[in-house]
């Protein structure tokens, strides 16, 4: 894949391949339909999901540039750990459906330095910190610096809890794993 096939950023760096970038933008516009797909996928996988317990998920967090990405990369090679991957980006809400489609599409196959320009090389199967998308959806204003975002044992969001539990199970199923692995530096306040 050449650079002309990648979506260009304002500072002339390249992020994701153009098809993936535009698919993600499109899916964001039709979010209610994506959530309907999430419900359908959960219904289809209901029996398999009922046999999965989320036990001791692994959460990596720290300050930016502290080595959390390298830690995630190293741990993600363990066959029993399931984590979000770059190829999940367009359809993060339906990991099983998207895995079936993505394995047929030869996009983002060439390794490339990630946008941070920190020497870390990524490709479509590299783990990536994507779950913040969910926190932002279910906790409005999650990045508003004027609001205290510390979530503790008194915080309740049943809709998020239901979604999050189901999603982790679906991700575990999609990768034939047993344990959820994620990196999210914001989790230090959760």
mmCIF file with all atom_site columns, C-alpha atoms in Angstrom:
data_model
loop_
_atom_site.group_PDB
_atom_site.id
_atom_site.type_symbol
_atom_site.label_atom_id
_atom_site.label_alt_id
_atom_site.label_comp_id
_atom_site.label_asym_id
_atom_site.label_entity_id
_atom_site.label_seq_id
_atom_site.pdbx_PDB_ins_code
_atom_site.Cartn_x
_atom_site.Cartn_y
_atom_site.Cartn_z
_atom_site.occupancy
_atom_site.B_iso_or_equiv
_atom_site.pdbx_formal_charge
_atom_site.auth_seq_id
_atom_site.auth_comp_id
_atom_site.auth_asym_id
_atom_site.auth_atom_id
_atom_site.pdbx_PDB_model_num
ATOM 1   C CA . UNK A 1 1   ? 0.000   0.000   0.000  1.00 0.00 ? 1   UNK A CA 1
ATOM 2   C CA . UNK A 1 2   ? 1.366   3.375   -0.918 1.00 0.00 ? 2   UNK A CA 1
ATOM 3   C CA . UNK A 1 3   ? 0.991   6.610   1.022  1.00 0.00 ? 3   UNK A CA 1
ATOM 4   C CA . UNK A 1 4   ? -1.516  7.890   -1.551 1.00 0.00 ? 4   UNK A CA 1
ATOM 5   C CA . UNK A 1 5   ? -3.817  5.080   -0.385 1.00 0.00 ? 5   UNK A CA 1
ATOM 6   C CA . UNK A 1 6   ? -3.800  6.383   3.178  1.00 0.00 ? 6   UNK A CA 1
ATOM 7   C CA . UNK A 1 7   ? -5.945  9.123   4.715  1.00 0.00 ? 7   UNK A CA 1
ATOM 8   C CA . UNK A 1 8   ? -3.782  12.217  5.131  1.00 0.00 ? 8   UNK A CA 1
ATOM 9   C CA . UNK A 1 9   ? -3.871  14.246  8.345  1.00 0.00 ? 9   UNK A CA 1
ATOM 10  C CA . UNK A 1 10  ? -3.532  18.006  8.703  1.00 0.00 ? 10  UNK A CA 1
ATOM 11  C CA . UNK A 1 11  ? 0.212   17.769  9.356  1.00 0.00 ? 11  UNK A CA 1
ATOM 12  C CA . UNK A 1 12  ? 0.787   15.476  6.341  1.00 0.00 ? 12  UNK A CA 1
ATOM 13  C CA . UNK A 1 13  ? 1.210   12.309  8.400  1.00 0.00 ? 13  UNK A CA 1
ATOM 14  C CA . UNK A 1 14  ? -0.756  9.250   7.380  1.00 0.00 ? 14  UNK A CA 1
ATOM 15  C CA . UNK A 1 15  ? -3.163  7.479   9.674  1.00 0.00 ? 15  UNK A CA 1
ATOM 16  C CA . UNK A 1 16  ? -5.265  4.604   8.423  1.00 0.00 ? 16  UNK A CA 1
ATOM 17  C CA . UNK A 1 17  ? -5.771  3.354   4.897  1.00 0.00 ? 17  UNK A CA 1
ATOM 18  C CA . UNK A 1 18  ? -8.376  5.493   3.136  1.00 0.00 ? 18  UNK A CA 1
ATOM 19  C CA . UNK A 1 19  ? -10.959 2.698   2.768  1.00 0.00 ? 19  UNK A CA 1
ATOM 20  C CA . UNK A 1 20  ? -10.824 1.958   6.503  1.00 0.00 ? 20  UNK A CA 1
ATOM 21  C CA . UNK A 1 21  ? -10.933 5.647   7.417  1.00 0.00 ? 21  UNK A CA 1
ATOM 22  C CA . UNK A 1 22  ? -13.977 6.333   5.248  1.00 0.00 ? 22  UNK A CA 1
ATOM 23  C CA . UNK A 1 23  ? -15.727 3.158   6.396  1.00 0.00 ? 23  UNK A CA 1
ATOM 24  C CA . UNK A 1 24  ? -15.254 4.209   10.027 1.00 0.00 ? 24  UNK A CA 1
ATOM 25  C CA . UNK A 1 25  ? -16.655 7.667   9.247  1.00 0.00 ? 25  UNK A CA 1
ATOM 26  C CA . UNK A 1 26  ? -19.624 6.131   7.430  1.00 0.00 ? 26  UNK A CA 1
ATOM 27  C CA . UNK A 1 27  ? -20.364 3.690   10.260 1.00 0.00 ? 27  UNK A CA 1
ATOM 28  C CA . UNK A 1 28  ? -20.238 6.571   12.726 1.00 0.00 ? 28  UNK A CA 1
ATOM 29  C CA . UNK A 1 29  ? -22.946 8.329   10.698 1.00 0.00 ? 29  UNK A CA 1
ATOM 30  C CA . UNK A 1 30  ? -25.212 5.284   10.831 1.00 0.00 ? 30  UNK A CA 1
ATOM 31  C CA . UNK A 1 31  ? -24.569 4.521   14.503 1.00 0.00 ? 31  UNK A CA 1
ATOM 32  C CA . UNK A 1 32  ? -28.150 3.334   15.272 1.00 0.00 ? 32  UNK A CA 1
ATOM 33  C CA . UNK A 1 33  ? -27.796 0.687   12.556 1.00 0.00 ? 33  UNK A CA 1
ATOM 34  C CA . UNK A 1 34  ? -24.455 -0.399  14.012 1.00 0.00 ? 34  UNK A CA 1
ATOM 35  C CA . UNK A 1 35  ? -26.045 -0.743  17.450 1.00 0.00 ? 35  UNK A CA 1
ATOM 36  C CA . UNK A 1 36  ? -28.756 -2.898  15.853 1.00 0.00 ? 36  UNK A CA 1
ATOM 37  C CA . UNK A 1 37  ? -25.978 -5.098  14.434 1.00 0.00 ? 37  UNK A CA 1
ATOM 38  C CA . UNK A 1 38  ? -24.475 -5.243  17.931 1.00 0.00 ? 38  UNK A CA 1
ATOM 39  C CA . UNK A 1 39  ? -27.808 -6.514  19.278 1.00 0.00 ? 39  UNK A CA 1
ATOM 40  C CA . UNK A 1 40  ? -28.105 -9.046  16.444 1.00 0.00 ? 40  UNK A CA 1
ATOM 41  C CA . UNK A 1 41  ? -24.569 -10.329 16.962 1.00 0.00 ? 41  UNK A CA 1
ATOM 42  C CA . UNK A 1 42  ? -25.212 -10.636 20.703 1.00 0.00 ? 42  UNK A CA 1
ATOM 43  C CA . UNK A 1 43  ? -28.409 -12.574 20.008 1.00 0.00 ? 43  UNK A CA 1
ATOM 44  C CA . UNK A 1 44  ? -26.622 -14.951 17.629 1.00 0.00 ? 44  UNK A CA 1
ATOM 45  C CA . UNK A 1 45  ? -23.808 -15.532 20.135 1.00 0.00 ? 45  UNK A CA 1
ATOM 46  C CA . UNK A 1 46  ? -26.059 -15.628 23.209 1.00 0.00 ? 46  UNK A CA 1
ATOM 47  C CA . UNK A 1 47  ? -25.486 -19.318 23.970 1.00 0.00 ? 47  UNK A CA 1
ATOM 48  C CA . UNK A 1 48  ? -21.698 -19.088 23.602 1.00 0.00 ? 48  UNK A CA 1
ATOM 49  C CA . UNK A 1 49  ? -21.598 -15.840 25.591 1.00 0.00 ? 49  UNK A CA 1
ATOM 50  C CA . UNK A 1 50  ? -23.509 -17.460 28.468 1.00 0.00 ? 50  UNK A CA 1
ATOM 51  C CA . UNK A 1 51  ? -20.613 -19.892 28.937 1.00 0.00 ? 51  UNK A CA 1
ATOM 52  C CA . UNK A 1 52  ? -18.026 -17.122 29.349 1.00 0.00 ? 52  UNK A CA 1
ATOM 53  C CA . UNK A 1 53  ? -17.201 -15.481 32.646 1.00 0.00 ? 53  UNK A CA 1
ATOM 54  C CA . UNK A 1 54  ? -15.132 -12.314 32.613 1.00 0.00 ? 54  UNK A CA 1
ATOM 55  C CA . UNK A 1 55  ? -12.493 -13.293 35.162 1.00 0.00 ? 55  UNK A CA 1
ATOM 56  C CA . UNK A 1 56  ? -9.421  -11.198 35.884 1.00 0.00 ? 56  UNK A CA 1
ATOM 57  C CA . UNK A 1 57  ? -9.365  -9.001  32.782 1.00 0.00 ? 57  UNK A CA 1
ATOM 58  C CA . UNK A 1 58  ? -6.032  -7.273  32.295 1.00 0.00 ? 58  UNK A CA 1
ATOM 59  C CA . UNK A 1 59  ? -6.084  -3.467  32.218 1.00 0.00 ? 59  UNK A CA 1
ATOM 60  C CA . UNK A 1 60  ? -2.870  -1.673  31.300 1.00 0.00 ? 60  UNK A CA 1
ATOM 61  C CA . UNK A 1 61  ? -2.705  2.008   32.136 1.00 0.00 ? 61  UNK A CA 1
ATOM 62  C CA . UNK A 1 62  ? -0.149  4.696   32.773 1.00 0.00 ? 62  UNK A CA 1
ATOM 63  C CA . UNK A 1 63  ? 0.849   8.109   31.597 1.00 0.00 ? 63  UNK A CA 1
ATOM 64  C CA . UNK A 1 64  ? 1.470   8.734   27.906 1.00 0.00 ? 64  UNK A CA 1
ATOM 65  C CA . UNK A 1 65  ? 4.839   7.491   26.599 1.00 0.00 ? 65  UNK A CA 1
ATOM 66  C CA . UNK A 1 66  ? 5.332   5.279   29.694 1.00 0.00 ? 66  UNK A CA 1
ATOM 67  C CA . UNK A 1 67  ? 5.568   2.034   27.741 1.00 0.00 ? 67  UNK A CA 1
ATOM 68  C CA . UNK A 1 68  ? 1.949   0.930   27.882 1.00 0.00 ? 68  UNK A CA 1
ATOM 69  C CA . UNK A 1 69  ? 1.816   0.260   24.136 1.00 0.00 ? 69  UNK A CA 1
ATOM 70  C CA . UNK A 1 70  ? 4.896   -1.966  24.254 1.00 0.00 ? 70  UNK A CA 1
ATOM 71  C CA . UNK A 1 71  ? 3.417   -3.815  27.241 1.00 0.00 ? 71  UNK A CA 1
ATOM 72  C CA . UNK A 1 72  ? 0.143   -4.305  25.357 1.00 0.00 ? 72  UNK A CA 1
ATOM 73  C CA . UNK A 1 73  ? 2.025   -5.498  22.285 1.00 0.00 ? 73  UNK A CA 1
ATOM 74  C CA . UNK A 1 74  ? 4.026   -8.055  24.278 1.00 0.00 ? 74  UNK A CA 1
ATOM 75  C CA . UNK A 1 75  ? 1.030   -9.433  26.182 1.00 0.00 ? 75  UNK A CA 1
ATOM 76  C CA . UNK A 1 76  ? -1.189  -9.548  23.097 1.00 0.00 ? 76  UNK A CA 1
ATOM 77  C CA . UNK A 1 77  ? 0.886   -12.407 21.691 1.00 0.00 ? 77  UNK A CA 1
ATOM 78  C CA . UNK A 1 78  ? -0.412  -14.734 24.406 1.00 0.00 ? 78  UNK A CA 1
ATOM 79  C CA . UNK A 1 79  ? -3.022  -16.970 22.730 1.00 0.00 ? 79  UNK A CA 1
ATOM 80  C CA . UNK A 1 80  ? -5.479  -16.761 25.637 1.00 0.00 ? 80  UNK A CA 1
ATOM 81  C CA . UNK A 1 81  ? -5.650  -12.951 25.635 1.00 0.00 ? 81  UNK A CA 1
ATOM 82  C CA . UNK A 1 82  ? -8.158  -11.071 23.473 1.00 0.00 ? 82  UNK A CA 1
ATOM 83  C CA . UNK A 1 83  ? -7.612  -7.399  22.695 1.00 0.00 ? 83  UNK A CA 1
ATOM 84  C CA . UNK A 1 84  ? -8.932  -4.884  20.199 1.00 0.00 ? 84  UNK A CA 1
ATOM 85  C CA . UNK A 1 85  ? -6.856  -4.729  17.023 1.00 0.00 ? 85  UNK A CA 1
ATOM 86  C CA . UNK A 1 86  ? -6.375  -2.103  14.355 1.00 0.00 ? 86  UNK A CA 1
ATOM 87  C CA . UNK A 1 87  ? -8.596  -4.109  12.019 1.00 0.00 ? 87  UNK A CA 1
ATOM 88  C CA . UNK A 1 88  ? -11.482 -3.640  14.517 1.00 0.00 ? 88  UNK A CA 1
ATOM 89  C CA . UNK A 1 89  ? -11.541 0.108   13.849 1.00 0.00 ? 89  UNK A CA 1
ATOM 90  C CA . UNK A 1 90  ? -14.359 0.400   11.310 1.00 0.00 ? 90  UNK A CA 1
ATOM 91  C CA . UNK A 1 91  ? -16.792 -1.887  13.167 1.00 0.00 ? 91  UNK A CA 1
ATOM 92  C CA . UNK A 1 92  ? -15.555 -2.086  16.744 1.00 0.00 ? 92  UNK A CA 1
ATOM 93  C CA . UNK A 1 93  ? -19.057 -2.834  18.082 1.00 0.00 ? 93  UNK A CA 1
ATOM 94  C CA . UNK A 1 94  ? -19.388 -6.151  16.221 1.00 0.00 ? 94  UNK A CA 1
ATOM 95  C CA . UNK A 1 95  ? -16.048 -7.948  16.559 1.00 0.00 ? 95  UNK A CA 1
ATOM 96  C CA . UNK A 1 96  ? -17.224 -11.332 15.261 1.00 0.00 ? 96  UNK A CA 1
ATOM 97  C CA . UNK A 1 97  ? -19.023 -10.061 12.193 1.00 0.00 ? 97  UNK A CA 1
ATOM 98  C CA . UNK A 1 98  ? -16.186 -7.701  11.345 1.00 0.00 ? 98  UNK A CA 1
ATOM 99  C CA . UNK A 1 99  ? -13.504 -10.398 11.849 1.00 0.00 ? 99  UNK A CA 1
ATOM 100 C CA . UNK A 1 100 ? -15.301 -12.589 9.322  1.00 0.00 ? 100 UNK A CA 1
ATOM 101 C CA . UNK A 1 101 ? -15.403 -9.741  6.810  1.00 0.00 ? 101 UNK A CA 1
ATOM 102 C CA . UNK A 1 102 ? -11.943 -8.319  7.547  1.00 0.00 ? 102 UNK A CA 1
ATOM 103 C CA . UNK A 1 103 ? -10.167 -11.629 6.983  1.00 0.00 ? 103 UNK A CA 1
ATOM 104 C CA . UNK A 1 104 ? -11.351 -11.465 3.368  1.00 0.00 ? 104 UNK A CA 1
ATOM 105 C CA . UNK A 1 105 ? -10.113 -7.918  2.752  1.00 0.00 ? 105 UNK A CA 1
ATOM 106 C CA . UNK A 1 106 ? -6.418  -7.305  2.161  1.00 0.00 ? 106 UNK A CA 1
ATOM 107 C CA . UNK A 1 107 ? -6.170  -3.784  3.567  1.00 0.00 ? 107 UNK A CA 1
ATOM 108 C CA . UNK A 1 108 ? -3.526  -2.374  5.923  1.00 0.00 ? 108 UNK A CA 1
ATOM 109 C CA . UNK A 1 109 ? -1.331  -5.446  5.488  1.00 0.00 ? 109 UNK A CA 1
ATOM 110 C CA . UNK A 1 110 ? 1.977   -3.583  5.291  1.00 0.00 ? 110 UNK A CA 1
ATOM 111 C CA . UNK A 1 111 ? 3.608   -2.655  8.601  1.00 0.00 ? 111 UNK A CA 1
ATOM 112 C CA . UNK A 1 112 ? 3.894   1.102   9.178  1.00 0.00 ? 112 UNK A CA 1
ATOM 113 C CA . UNK A 1 113 ? 5.056   3.390   11.934 1.00 0.00 ? 113 UNK A CA 1
ATOM 114 C CA . UNK A 1 114 ? 2.116   4.505   14.023 1.00 0.00 ? 114 UNK A CA 1
ATOM 115 C CA . UNK A 1 115 ? 0.943   8.110   13.943 1.00 0.00 ? 115 UNK A CA 1
ATOM 116 C CA . UNK A 1 116 ? 2.790   9.004   17.170 1.00 0.00 ? 116 UNK A CA 1
ATOM 117 C CA . UNK A 1 117 ? 6.056   8.750   15.200 1.00 0.00 ? 117 UNK A CA 1
ATOM 118 C CA . UNK A 1 118 ? 7.647   6.907   18.117 1.00 0.00 ? 118 UNK A CA 1
ATOM 119 C CA . UNK A 1 119 ? 9.234   4.075   16.156 1.00 0.00 ? 119 UNK A CA 1
ATOM 120 C CA . UNK A 1 120 ? 6.505   1.557   17.002 1.00 0.00 ? 120 UNK A CA 1
ATOM 121 C CA . UNK A 1 121 ? 5.511   -0.376  13.899 1.00 0.00 ? 121 UNK A CA 1
ATOM 122 C CA . UNK A 1 122 ? 1.897   -1.510  13.563 1.00 0.00 ? 122 UNK A CA 1
ATOM 123 C CA . UNK A 1 123 ? -0.206  -3.462  11.105 1.00 0.00 ? 123 UNK A CA 1
ATOM 124 C CA . UNK A 1 124 ? -3.819  -4.593  10.999 1.00 0.00 ? 124 UNK A CA 1
ATOM 125 C CA . UNK A 1 125 ? -3.390  -7.295  13.660 1.00 0.00 ? 125 UNK A CA 1
ATOM 126 C CA . UNK A 1 126 ? -1.530  -5.041  16.102 1.00 0.00 ? 126 UNK A CA 1
ATOM 127 C CA . UNK A 1 127 ? -3.366  -4.443  19.375 1.00 0.00 ? 127 UNK A CA 1
ATOM 128 C CA . UNK A 1 128 ? -4.784  -0.964  19.831 1.00 0.00 ? 128 UNK A CA 1
ATOM 129 C CA . UNK A 1 129 ? -6.454  1.002   22.628 1.00 0.00 ? 129 UNK A CA 1
ATOM 130 C CA . UNK A 1 130 ? -9.947  1.293   21.181 1.00 0.00 ? 130 UNK A CA 1
ATOM 131 C CA . UNK A 1 131 ? -12.260 0.838   24.137 1.00 0.00 ? 131 UNK A CA 1
ATOM 132 C CA . UNK A 1 132 ? -12.251 4.563   24.953 1.00 0.00 ? 132 UNK A CA 1
ATOM 133 C CA . UNK A 1 133 ? -14.852 4.839   22.192 1.00 0.00 ? 133 UNK A CA 1
ATOM 134 C CA . UNK A 1 134 ? -17.280 3.002   24.488 1.00 0.00 ? 134 UNK A CA 1
ATOM 135 C CA . UNK A 1 135 ? -16.515 5.111   27.544 1.00 0.00 ? 135 UNK A CA 1
ATOM 136 C CA . UNK A 1 136 ? -17.091 8.279   25.523 1.00 0.00 ? 136 UNK A CA 1
ATOM 137 C CA . UNK A 1 137 ? -20.421 6.989   24.215 1.00 0.00 ? 137 UNK A CA 1
ATOM 138 C CA . UNK A 1 138 ? -21.829 5.918   27.577 1.00 0.00 ? 138 UNK A CA 1
ATOM 139 C CA . UNK A 1 139 ? -20.279 8.616   29.773 1.00 0.00 ? 139 UNK A CA 1
ATOM 140 C CA . UNK A 1 140 ? -21.051 11.913  28.040 1.00 0.00 ? 140 UNK A CA 1
ATOM 141 C CA . UNK A 1 141 ? -18.432 14.599  28.520 1.00 0.00 ? 141 UNK A CA 1
ATOM 142 C CA . UNK A 1 142 ? -15.824 11.969  29.384 1.00 0.00 ? 142 UNK A CA 1
ATOM 143 C CA . UNK A 1 143 ? -13.062 14.240  28.107 1.00 0.00 ? 143 UNK A CA 1
ATOM 144 C CA . UNK A 1 144 ? -14.407 17.516  29.454 1.00 0.00 ? 144 UNK A CA 1
ATOM 145 C CA . UNK A 1 145 ? -11.577 18.850  31.609 1.00 0.00 ? 145 UNK A CA 1
ATOM 146 C CA . UNK A 1 146 ? -14.019 20.885  33.724 1.00 0.00 ? 146 UNK A CA 1
ATOM 147 C CA . UNK A 1 147 ? -15.734 17.758  35.066 1.00 0.00 ? 147 UNK A CA 1
ATOM 148 C CA . UNK A 1 148 ? -14.425 15.255  37.604 1.00 0.00 ? 148 UNK A CA 1
ATOM 149 C CA . UNK A 1 149 ? -14.242 11.936  35.760 1.00 0.00 ? 149 UNK A CA 1
ATOM 150 C CA . UNK A 1 150 ? -13.213 9.663   38.589 1.00 0.00 ? 150 UNK A CA 1
ATOM 151 C CA . UNK A 1 151 ? -15.484 6.626   38.544 1.00 0.00 ? 151 UNK A CA 1
ATOM 152 C CA . UNK A 1 152 ? -15.693 4.682   41.776 1.00 0.00 ? 152 UNK A CA 1
ATOM 153 C CA . UNK A 1 153 ? -17.862 1.961   43.319 1.00 0.00 ? 153 UNK A CA 1
ATOM 154 C CA . UNK A 1 154 ? -20.798 4.392   43.573 1.00 0.00 ? 154 UNK A CA 1
ATOM 155 C CA . UNK A 1 155 ? -20.851 5.072   39.820 1.00 0.00 ? 155 UNK A CA 1
ATOM 156 C CA . UNK A 1 156 ? -23.692 3.331   38.012 1.00 0.00 ? 156 UNK A CA 1
ATOM 157 C CA . UNK A 1 157 ? -24.463 3.053   34.345 1.00 0.00 ? 157 UNK A CA 1
ATOM 158 C CA . UNK A 1 158 ? -26.460 -0.125  33.788 1.00 0.00 ? 158 UNK A CA 1
ATOM 159 C CA . UNK A 1 159 ? -26.685 0.375   30.031 1.00 0.00 ? 159 UNK A CA 1
ATOM 160 C CA . UNK A 1 160 ? -22.885 0.582   29.815 1.00 0.00 ? 160 UNK A CA 1
ATOM 161 C CA . UNK A 1 161 ? -22.392 -2.374  32.168 1.00 0.00 ? 161 UNK A CA 1
ATOM 162 C CA . UNK A 1 162 ? -24.675 -4.547  30.038 1.00 0.00 ? 162 UNK A CA 1
ATOM 163 C CA . UNK A 1 163 ? -23.034 -3.466  26.793 1.00 0.00 ? 163 UNK A CA 1
ATOM 164 C CA . UNK A 1 164 ? -19.460 -3.712  28.113 1.00 0.00 ? 164 UNK A CA 1
ATOM 165 C CA . UNK A 1 165 ? -19.878 -7.192  29.556 1.00 0.00 ? 165 UNK A CA 1
ATOM 166 C CA . UNK A 1 166 ? -21.434 -8.469  26.329 1.00 0.00 ? 166 UNK A CA 1
ATOM 167 C CA . UNK A 1 167 ? -18.782 -6.802  24.207 1.00 0.00 ? 167 UNK A CA 1
ATOM 168 C CA . UNK A 1 168 ? -15.886 -8.331  26.142 1.00 0.00 ? 168 UNK A CA 1
ATOM 169 C CA . UNK A 1 169 ? -17.445 -11.762 25.753 1.00 0.00 ? 169 UNK A CA 1
ATOM 170 C CA . UNK A 1 170 ? -17.915 -11.242 22.017 1.00 0.00 ? 170 UNK A CA 1
ATOM 171 C CA . UNK A 1 171 ? -14.303 -10.113 21.628 1.00 0.00 ? 171 UNK A CA 1
ATOM 172 C CA . UNK A 1 172 ? -13.097 -13.175 23.555 1.00 0.00 ? 172 UNK A CA 1
ATOM 173 C CA . UNK A 1 173 ? -15.182 -15.410 21.286 1.00 0.00 ? 173 UNK A CA 1
ATOM 174 C CA . UNK A 1 174 ? -13.921 -13.675 18.136 1.00 0.00 ? 174 UNK A CA 1
ATOM 175 C CA . UNK A 1 175 ? -10.314 -14.387 19.108 1.00 0.00 ? 175 UNK A CA 1
ATOM 176 C CA . UNK A 1 176 ? -10.911 -17.810 20.651 1.00 0.00 ? 176 UNK A CA 1
ATOM 177 C CA . UNK A 1 177 ? -9.379  -16.605 23.914 1.00 0.00 ? 177 UNK A CA 1
ATOM 178 C CA . UNK A 1 178 ? -10.277 -16.694 27.613 1.00 0.00 ? 178 UNK A CA 1
ATOM 179 C CA . UNK A 1 179 ? -9.205  -13.318 29.032 1.00 0.00 ? 179 UNK A CA 1
ATOM 180 C CA . UNK A 1 180 ? -9.731  -9.695  28.007 1.00 0.00 ? 180 UNK A CA 1
ATOM 181 C CA . UNK A 1 181 ? -6.679  -7.447  27.600 1.00 0.00 ? 181 UNK A CA 1
ATOM 182 C CA . UNK A 1 182 ? -6.821  -3.699  27.111 1.00 0.00 ? 182 UNK A CA 1
ATOM 183 C CA . UNK A 1 183 ? -4.751  -0.553  27.371 1.00 0.00 ? 183 UNK A CA 1
ATOM 184 C CA . UNK A 1 184 ? -6.390  2.734   28.145 1.00 0.00 ? 184 UNK A CA 1
ATOM 185 C CA . UNK A 1 185 ? -4.531  5.469   29.974 1.00 0.00 ? 185 UNK A CA 1
ATOM 186 C CA . UNK A 1 186 ? -7.840  7.014   31.058 1.00 0.00 ? 186 UNK A CA 1
ATOM 187 C CA . UNK A 1 187 ? -8.622  3.888   33.078 1.00 0.00 ? 187 UNK A CA 1
ATOM 188 C CA . UNK A 1 188 ? -6.443  5.251   35.862 1.00 0.00 ? 188 UNK A CA 1
ATOM 189 C CA . UNK A 1 189 ? -9.539  7.244   36.935 1.00 0.00 ? 189 UNK A CA 1
ATOM 190 C CA . UNK A 1 190 ? -11.973 4.335   36.626 1.00 0.00 ? 190 UNK A CA 1
#
